[in-house]
Short mmCIF file of C-alpha atoms in Angstrom, two decimals:
data_model
loop_
_atom_site.label_atom_id
_atom_site.label_comp_id
_atom_site.label_asym_id
_atom_site.label_seq_id
_atom_site.Cartn_x
_atom_site.Cartn_y
_atom_site.Cartn_z
CA MET Z 161 62.12 86.44 172.64
CA ALA Z 162 62.87 88.61 170.22
CA SER Z 163 63.23 88.59 166.74
CA ALA Z 164 66.52 87.46 164.92
CA ARG Z 165 65.22 88.94 161.78
CA PRO Z 166 66.38 92.21 160.46
CA ALA Z 167 64.59 95.27 160.10
CA ALA Z 168 62.50 96.14 156.62
CA GLY Z 169 64.45 99.14 156.65
CA ALA Z 170 67.85 96.73 156.95
CA LYS Z 171 66.33 94.37 154.36
CA ALA Z 172 65.36 97.11 151.87
CA ASN Z 173 68.86 98.89 151.89
CA THR Z 174 70.68 94.82 151.15
CA ALA Z 175 68.18 94.26 148.33
CA ARG Z 176 69.41 97.91 147.02
CA ARG Z 177 73.66 97.03 147.21
CA ALA Z 178 75.19 96.17 144.58
CA PRO Z 179 76.24 93.37 142.66
CA LYS Z 180 80.06 93.01 143.51
CA ALA Z 181 82.15 93.96 140.53
CA GLU Z 182 83.83 91.71 138.74
CA SER Z 183 87.80 91.76 138.88
CA HIS Z 184 89.84 91.66 135.63
CA LEU Z 185 91.51 88.36 136.76
CA ALA Z 186 88.27 87.12 137.02
CA MET Z 187 86.94 87.91 134.08
CA VAL Z 188 90.27 86.75 132.15
CA ARG Z 189 89.86 83.54 133.55
CA ARG Z 190 85.92 83.26 132.71
CA ALA Z 191 86.83 84.43 129.48
CA ARG Z 192 89.35 82.15 128.79
CA ARG Z 193 86.91 79.34 130.07
CA ILE Z 194 84.35 80.44 127.78
CA ASN Z 195 87.21 79.71 124.65
CA ARG Z 196 88.02 76.05 125.93
CA GLU Z 197 84.34 75.27 126.69
CA LEU Z 198 83.42 76.43 122.79
CA ALA Z 199 86.34 74.92 121.64
CA GLU Z 200 84.28 71.18 122.59
CA VAL Z 201 81.20 73.11 121.18
CA TYR Z 202 83.25 73.60 117.87
CA PRO Z 203 85.96 71.02 117.33
CA TYR Z 204 85.83 71.40 113.76
CA ALA Z 205 85.44 75.59 113.84
CA HIS Z 206 86.68 77.24 110.70
CA PRO Z 207 86.78 79.90 108.09
CA GLU Z 208 83.42 79.77 106.45
CA LEU Z 209 84.58 80.89 103.42
CA ASP Z 210 85.59 78.46 100.18
CA PHE Z 211 89.34 79.43 99.30
CA ARG Z 212 92.25 77.15 97.52
CA ASN Z 213 95.21 79.97 97.92
CA PRO Z 214 95.68 83.06 99.35
CA PHE Z 215 94.46 85.22 96.64
CA GLU Z 216 91.37 83.36 96.64
CA LEU Z 217 90.41 84.19 100.74
CA LEU Z 218 91.60 87.85 99.56
CA VAL Z 219 89.46 88.23 97.36
CA ALA Z 220 86.36 86.22 98.91
CA THR Z 221 87.19 88.15 102.21
CA VAL Z 222 86.60 91.91 100.21
CA LEU Z 223 83.50 90.06 99.20
CA SER Z 224 82.13 89.09 102.58
CA ALA Z 225 81.56 93.03 103.00
CA GLN Z 226 77.41 93.63 103.46
CA THR Z 227 76.83 90.19 103.15
CA THR Z 228 77.04 86.06 103.74
CA ASP Z 229 79.66 84.11 103.43
CA LEU Z 230 77.63 81.92 101.67
CA ARG Z 231 76.28 84.65 99.14
CA VAL Z 232 79.88 84.76 98.56
CA ASN Z 233 81.02 80.56 98.21
CA GLN Z 234 78.03 80.64 95.46
CA THR Z 235 79.60 83.39 93.60
CA THR Z 236 83.33 83.32 93.53
CA PRO Z 237 83.43 79.60 91.19
CA ALA Z 238 82.39 81.60 88.67
CA LEU Z 239 84.47 84.87 89.49
CA PHE Z 240 87.86 82.39 89.87
CA ALA Z 241 86.99 80.80 86.46
CA ALA Z 242 87.02 83.58 84.61
CA TYR Z 243 89.81 85.52 86.90
CA PRO Z 244 92.06 82.89 88.79
CA THR Z 245 95.26 85.20 89.21
CA PRO Z 246 95.69 88.70 90.28
CA GLU Z 247 96.84 89.48 86.82
CA ASP Z 248 93.83 88.11 85.35
CA MET Z 249 91.53 89.98 87.71
CA ALA Z 250 93.43 93.06 87.18
CA ALA Z 251 92.52 92.57 83.32
CA ALA Z 252 88.88 92.64 83.84
CA VAL Z 253 86.64 94.41 81.87
CA PRO Z 254 84.59 95.98 85.02
CA GLU Z 255 81.21 95.55 83.55
CA GLU Z 256 81.69 91.93 83.12
CA MET Z 257 83.09 91.54 86.72
CA GLU Z 258 80.12 93.64 88.33
CA GLU Z 259 77.73 90.92 86.44
CA ILE Z 260 79.42 88.25 88.69
CA ILE Z 261 80.10 89.74 91.66
CA ARG Z 262 76.58 91.18 91.60
CA PRO Z 263 74.62 89.11 94.01
CA THR Z 264 76.96 90.10 96.44
CA GLY Z 265 75.67 93.45 96.96
CA PHE Z 266 77.81 96.72 96.65
CA PHE Z 267 79.26 95.07 93.33
CA ARG Z 268 80.78 98.21 92.14
CA ALA Z 269 82.73 98.83 94.79
CA LYS Z 270 83.47 95.76 95.05
CA THR Z 271 84.31 95.78 91.54
CA LYS Z 272 86.84 98.86 91.88
CA SER Z 273 88.56 96.95 95.35
CA LEU Z 274 89.38 94.20 93.41
CA LEU Z 275 90.27 95.68 89.95
CA GLY Z 276 92.80 97.72 92.59
CA LEU Z 277 93.59 95.17 95.08
CA SER Z 278 94.41 92.79 91.59
CA ALA Z 279 96.55 95.66 90.31
CA ALA Z 280 98.56 96.12 93.32
CA LEU Z 281 99.49 92.29 93.47
CA ARG Z 282 100.91 92.32 90.41
CA ASP Z 283 102.96 95.86 90.27
CA GLU Z 284 104.16 95.57 93.92
CA PHE Z 285 104.04 92.35 95.01
CA GLY Z 286 105.14 89.63 91.67
CA GLY Z 287 101.80 88.76 91.67
CA GLU Z 288 101.87 87.30 95.14
CA VAL Z 289 99.83 88.08 98.36
CA PRO Z 290 101.81 88.91 100.77
CA GLY Z 291 102.20 87.53 104.63
CA ARG Z 292 102.53 90.85 106.52
CA LEU Z 293 99.26 93.24 108.10
CA GLU Z 294 101.46 96.24 107.12
CA ASP Z 295 101.38 94.91 102.91
CA LEU Z 296 98.10 93.42 103.69
CA VAL Z 297 96.19 96.91 104.96
CA LYS Z 298 97.64 99.38 101.59
CA LEU Z 299 95.78 97.29 99.50
CA PRO Z 300 92.28 98.20 98.14
CA GLY Z 301 89.62 97.65 99.93
CA VAL Z 302 91.28 95.32 102.72
CA GLY Z 303 91.62 96.79 106.52
CA ARG Z 304 92.74 94.87 109.65
CA LYS Z 305 89.96 92.00 109.57
CA THR Z 306 90.88 91.11 106.32
CA ALA Z 307 94.33 91.45 106.89
CA ASN Z 308 93.40 89.40 109.74
CA VAL Z 309 91.73 86.51 108.16
CA VAL Z 310 94.33 86.23 105.39
CA LEU Z 311 97.04 85.85 107.45
CA GLY Z 312 95.38 83.54 110.07
CA ASN Z 313 94.49 81.02 107.97
CA ALA Z 314 96.12 81.25 104.49
CA PHE Z 315 99.58 82.29 106.51
CA GLY Z 316 99.13 80.43 109.59
CA VAL Z 317 99.42 84.19 111.39
CA PRO Z 318 97.82 84.58 114.08
CA GLY Z 319 95.37 87.38 114.35
CA ILE Z 320 92.09 87.82 116.07
CA THR Z 321 88.72 89.19 113.36
CA VAL Z 322 86.51 91.53 114.79
CA ASP Z 323 83.42 91.15 112.79
CA THR Z 324 79.95 91.80 113.74
CA HIS Z 325 79.27 88.56 115.46
CA PHE Z 326 82.81 88.88 117.26
CA GLY Z 327 82.27 92.47 118.67
CA ARG Z 328 78.82 91.35 119.93
CA LEU Z 329 79.51 88.33 121.67
CA VAL Z 330 82.39 90.26 123.67
CA ARG Z 331 80.22 92.99 124.23
CA ARG Z 332 77.80 90.37 126.58
CA TRP Z 333 80.18 88.77 127.58
CA LYS Z 334 81.57 91.54 128.94
CA TRP Z 335 85.34 90.91 127.93
CA THR Z 336 85.20 94.94 126.75
CA ASP Z 337 82.68 97.68 126.22
CA GLU Z 338 84.89 98.97 123.67
CA GLU Z 339 82.90 99.74 119.99
CA ASP Z 340 85.67 100.55 117.50
CA PRO Z 341 87.26 96.67 116.46
CA VAL Z 342 90.55 97.76 116.91
CA LYS Z 343 89.93 98.34 120.11
CA VAL Z 344 88.39 95.87 120.95
CA GLU Z 345 91.43 93.75 119.22
CA ALA Z 346 93.74 95.31 121.48
CA VAL Z 347 91.63 94.32 124.42
CA VAL Z 348 90.86 90.75 123.74
CA ALA Z 349 94.20 90.14 122.39
CA GLY Z 350 95.77 91.09 126.47
CA ILE Z 351 93.57 88.53 127.19
CA PHE Z 352 94.84 85.22 125.49
CA PRO Z 353 97.95 84.02 124.08
CA LYS Z 354 99.03 84.66 120.56
CA SER Z 355 98.57 80.59 119.46
CA GLU Z 356 94.38 81.11 120.14
CA TRP Z 357 93.59 83.74 118.36
CA THR Z 358 92.96 82.35 115.30
CA MET Z 359 90.82 79.51 116.92
CA LEU Z 360 89.38 81.89 119.05
CA SER Z 361 87.95 84.27 116.32
CA HIS Z 362 86.18 81.22 114.54
CA ARG Z 363 84.69 79.81 117.78
CA VAL Z 364 83.25 83.29 118.45
CA VAL Z 365 82.13 83.95 115.29
CA PHE Z 366 79.96 80.56 114.82
CA HIS Z 367 79.05 80.56 118.19
CA GLY Z 368 77.71 84.19 117.00
CA ARG Z 369 76.06 82.79 114.09
CA ARG Z 370 74.64 79.94 115.44
CA ILE Z 371 72.97 80.54 118.52
CA CYS Z 372 73.71 83.91 120.14
CA HIS Z 373 72.13 85.49 117.64
CA ALA Z 374 71.61 89.57 117.53
CA ARG Z 375 68.22 89.97 117.82
CA LYS Z 376 67.32 86.94 119.85
CA PRO Z 377 70.14 84.81 121.15
CA ALA Z 378 69.19 81.29 122.08
CA CYS Z 379 69.80 81.61 125.35
CA GLY Z 380 67.98 78.46 127.04
CA ALA Z 381 70.24 76.27 124.11
CA CYS Z 382 73.62 77.87 124.93
CA PRO Z 383 76.34 75.51 126.26
CA ILE Z 384 78.17 78.59 127.83
CA ALA Z 385 75.33 79.71 129.71
CA PRO Z 386 76.38 79.49 132.93
CA LEU Z 387 79.40 81.90 131.97
CA CYS Z 388 77.69 84.53 130.54
CA PRO Z 389 76.65 87.70 132.15
CA SER Z 390 74.24 88.43 129.65
CA TYR Z 391 71.84 85.35 129.97
CA GLY Z 392 68.65 86.23 129.78
CA GLU Z 393 68.29 88.86 126.51
CA GLY Z 394 67.39 86.07 124.54
CA GLU Z 395 64.79 83.04 124.76
CA THR Z 396 65.60 81.24 127.66
CA ASP Z 397 62.97 78.60 127.79
CA PRO Z 398 64.97 75.72 126.49
CA GLU Z 399 62.48 74.22 123.62
CA LYS Z 400 61.91 77.64 122.49
CA ALA Z 401 65.67 77.82 122.18
CA ARG Z 402 66.08 75.44 120.01
CA LYS Z 403 64.06 76.00 117.32
CA LEU Z 404 66.07 79.14 117.11
CA LEU Z 405 69.40 77.10 116.59
CA LYS Z 406 70.71 77.71 112.79
CA TYR Z 407 73.19 76.38 110.74
CA GLU Z 408 74.53 72.49 111.53
CA MET Z 409 73.03 73.21 115.32
CA GLY Z 410 69.86 72.88 113.58
CA GLY Z 411 70.36 70.08 111.51
CA TYR Z 412 71.01 72.99 108.45
CA PRO Z 413 74.04 73.03 106.14
CA GLY Z 414 77.07 75.97 107.12
CA GLN Z 415 78.20 78.72 104.58
CA ARG Z 416 80.60 76.51 102.76
CA LEU Z 417 79.88 74.75 99.27
CA SER Z 418 83.17 73.02 100.09
CA PRO Z 419 83.81 72.42 104.32
CA PRO Z 420 86.54 70.76 105.47
CA ALA Z 421 86.40 66.87 106.18
CA ASP Z 422 85.35 66.71 109.64
CA TYR Z 423 82.34 69.05 109.04
CA PRO Z 424 78.83 67.65 110.53
CA GLY Z 425 76.86 69.34 109.04
CA LYS Z 426 75.43 69.26 104.36
CA PRO Z 427 77.39 71.34 102.27
CA ALA Z 428 75.85 74.50 101.50
CA PRO Z 429 73.84 74.91 98.10
CA ALA Z 430 75.25 76.28 94.74
CA LEU Z 431 74.21 79.42 93.53
CA GLY Z 432 69.84 79.03 92.48
CA ALA Z 433 69.89 75.65 94.15
CA GLU Z 434 68.58 76.83 97.63
#
């Protein structure tokens, strides 16, 4: 009897056949499922900057450029003790402010931005942080990312925060291949309802900081691995992957000195106590 096996050439052709492309609808469904899974993994996701009011959050977010939220949180207590209001900060001696915020890096440029935005708040907004995107982005040192952080977390206005973690993960998950943060924001905004934007941002950033790292993602310890088209870029061995986990996932403190009450990890150490 003749064999029913396909010819060797047919096998080769089958092996070379490209995988079926994911439809946009399938991608949207997968993206929304990832968001639901992350909500279960990080029910306590929150902004990782310490703040008590919109002004403190605005200042802390400006300081967070090119440094960690932890370093900002360790620096802002002294800063806000010295300059608790926009009026106080606008009147600061630049050299004295520079010395306080030096641990955050780029302290001269950041001082210039803080003095400028504080003066603008004093002179143009009555000493109050505005609650509109178009007003916030006019302030010195404030772009869309900073504005969305402030709107989402100080005013309850939904916004997508595209930082380095967010951009890296949405590209790994094949939600978009855009590199420009504004374009990334627009694409992701079209995938999720507006009500999800702020918490989605927190969940994605939490995941990027704790598991899906830039250089060596902990793929073998990732709870959404079955949904990730980039699985295997990092360590897939479960035991080795678990050793890569950061912050509370690995038993270490997170970024905040004053975390929310439901945060499962320890508070971060104060400056000089690491």
